[in-house]
Amino acid sequence: MLVLALVTLVLHGALAGLFYTFSMSVMPGLNDIDTGQAEAAMRSINRKILNPWLFVVFLGSPLAALAAGILADNPAALWFFAAAAVNAVGSFLVTMAINVPMNNALLAGTMSWKDYAPRWTRWNTVRAVACVASLALAGVGVAGL
């Protein structure tokens, strides 16, 4: 159980760091270059980020927290369930409903960088905050084991 709980913590930390990095450095950096270059760079990033390592972290975080909650037989279970729920809504749902459609629009050329970057970054920051919150919730769960 402890190993699963620690894996849960690491996965949440990795996802929080990924989203944080985009909001705090990648997007501001892209905003400082020519719009066409920024769009091309983001299209490349969006293609390259779709790899097995992303899916392990992105899908693994809420699933590991859910599994830890099921296996924990004490009050820690509630913290893991809360981590799974916050992650599922704040990361998975936001990604699928907002960020991915925007990525697709940028790729298709139907959304300009001027419209894309501020909105995408705002919602990415929501994902970062949700993942930091779910990381903290998982951390409390680990401490309660």
mmCIF file of N, CA and C in Angstrom, residues 1 7 14 26 28 36 39 43-44 51 54-55 68 96 100 102-103 106-107 111 126 128-129 132 135 139 144:
data_model
loop_
_atom_site.group_PDB
_atom_site.id
_atom_site.type_symbol
_atom_site.label_atom_id
_atom_site.label_comp_id
_atom_site.label_asym_id
_atom_site.label_seq_id
_atom_site.Cartn_x
_atom_site.Cartn_y
_atom_site.Cartn_z
ATOM 1 N N MET A 1 0.822 -1.197 0.000
ATOM 2 C CA MET A 1 0.000 0.000 0.000
ATOM 3 C C MET A 1 0.867 1.262 0.000
ATOM 4 N N VAL A 7 3.760 6.171 -5.247
ATOM 5 C CA VAL A 7 3.621 6.305 -6.702
ATOM 6 C C VAL A 7 2.567 7.371 -7.012
ATOM 7 N N ALA A 14 4.587 15.077 -10.677
ATOM 8 C CA ALA A 14 5.065 15.219 -12.058
ATOM 9 C C ALA A 14 4.059 15.992 -12.906
ATOM 10 N N VAL A 26 7.049 28.176 -20.434
ATOM 11 C CA VAL A 26 6.889 27.843 -21.855
ATOM 12 C C VAL A 26 6.009 28.872 -22.568
ATOM 13 N N PRO A 28 4.987 31.990 -21.581
ATOM 14 C CA PRO A 28 5.596 33.331 -21.643
ATOM 15 C C PRO A 28 6.749 33.394 -22.647
ATOM 16 N N GLY A 36 4.101 33.603 -35.614
ATOM 17 C CA GLY A 36 4.195 32.411 -36.474
ATOM 18 C C GLY A 36 5.125 31.370 -35.892
ATOM 19 N N GLU A 39 3.329 29.756 -32.852
ATOM 20 C CA GLU A 39 2.335 28.773 -33.288
ATOM 21 C C GLU A 39 3.005 27.489 -33.754
ATOM 22 N N ARG A 43 2.581 23.880 -31.949
ATOM 23 C CA ARG A 43 2.096 22.717 -32.710
ATOM 24 C C ARG A 43 3.059 21.544 -32.537
ATOM 25 N N SER A 44 4.340 21.826 -32.609
ATOM 26 C CA SER A 44 5.348 20.776 -32.423
ATOM 27 C C SER A 44 5.286 20.201 -31.014
ATOM 28 N N ASN A 51 2.828 11.155 -25.859
ATOM 29 C CA ASN A 51 3.714 9.997 -25.804
ATOM 30 C C ASN A 51 3.367 9.175 -24.574
ATOM 31 N N LEU A 54 3.632 10.820 -21.013
ATOM 32 C CA LEU A 54 2.553 11.733 -20.634
ATOM 33 C C LEU A 54 1.343 10.944 -20.164
ATOM 34 N N PHE A 55 0.995 9.899 -20.900
ATOM 35 C CA PHE A 55 -0.206 9.149 -20.552
ATOM 36 C C PHE A 55 -0.067 8.435 -19.214
ATOM 37 N N ALA A 68 -5.369 3.807 -4.499
ATOM 38 C CA ALA A 68 -4.878 3.982 -3.123
ATOM 39 C C ALA A 68 -6.035 4.192 -2.172
ATOM 40 N N MET A 96 -9.555 17.724 -21.512
ATOM 41 C CA MET A 96 -10.358 17.161 -22.599
ATOM 42 C C MET A 96 -11.393 18.151 -23.137
ATOM 43 N N VAL A 100 -7.437 20.524 -25.110
ATOM 44 C CA VAL A 100 -7.271 19.707 -26.325
ATOM 45 C C VAL A 100 -8.034 20.305 -27.511
ATOM 46 N N MET A 102 -8.655 23.378 -28.056
ATOM 47 C CA MET A 102 -7.886 24.554 -28.466
ATOM 48 C C MET A 102 -6.621 24.135 -29.207
ATOM 49 N N ASN A 103 -5.957 23.083 -28.731
ATOM 50 C CA ASN A 103 -4.774 22.575 -29.436
ATOM 51 C C ASN A 103 -5.138 22.151 -30.855
ATOM 52 N N LEU A 106 -5.657 25.206 -32.988
ATOM 53 C CA LEU A 106 -4.376 25.804 -33.365
ATOM 54 C C LEU A 106 -3.726 24.980 -34.481
ATOM 55 N N LEU A 107 -3.773 23.676 -34.347
ATOM 56 C CA LEU A 107 -3.198 22.795 -35.359
ATOM 57 C C LEU A 107 -3.895 22.965 -36.712
ATOM 58 N N MET A 111 -7.606 28.903 -35.122
ATOM 59 C CA MET A 111 -7.485 29.778 -33.959
ATOM 60 C C MET A 111 -6.135 30.466 -34.018
ATOM 61 N N VAL A 126 -5.273 26.714 -14.351
ATOM 62 C CA VAL A 126 -6.301 26.002 -13.570
ATOM 63 C C VAL A 126 -5.870 24.549 -13.366
ATOM 64 N N ALA A 128 -2.805 23.404 -13.387
ATOM 65 C CA ALA A 128 -1.661 23.391 -12.467
ATOM 66 C C ALA A 128 -2.118 23.515 -11.024
ATOM 67 N N VAL A 129 -3.020 24.442 -10.761
ATOM 68 C CA VAL A 129 -3.527 24.634 -9.394
ATOM 69 C C VAL A 129 -4.252 23.376 -8.915
ATOM 70 N N VAL A 132 -1.630 20.755 -8.099
ATOM 71 C CA VAL A 132 -0.945 21.045 -6.836
ATOM 72 C C VAL A 132 -1.866 20.701 -5.670
ATOM 73 N N LEU A 135 -1.977 17.002 -5.382
ATOM 74 C CA LEU A 135 -0.699 16.561 -4.811
ATOM 75 C C LEU A 135 -0.733 16.721 -3.291
ATOM 76 N N GLY A 139 -0.601 13.840 -0.525
ATOM 77 C CA GLY A 139 0.413 13.916 0.519
ATOM 78 C C GLY A 139 -0.173 13.718 1.904
ATOM 79 N N GLY A 144 -1.222 9.956 6.409
ATOM 80 C CA GLY A 144 -2.207 9.303 7.258
ATOM 81 C C GLY A 144 -2.169 7.795 7.243
#
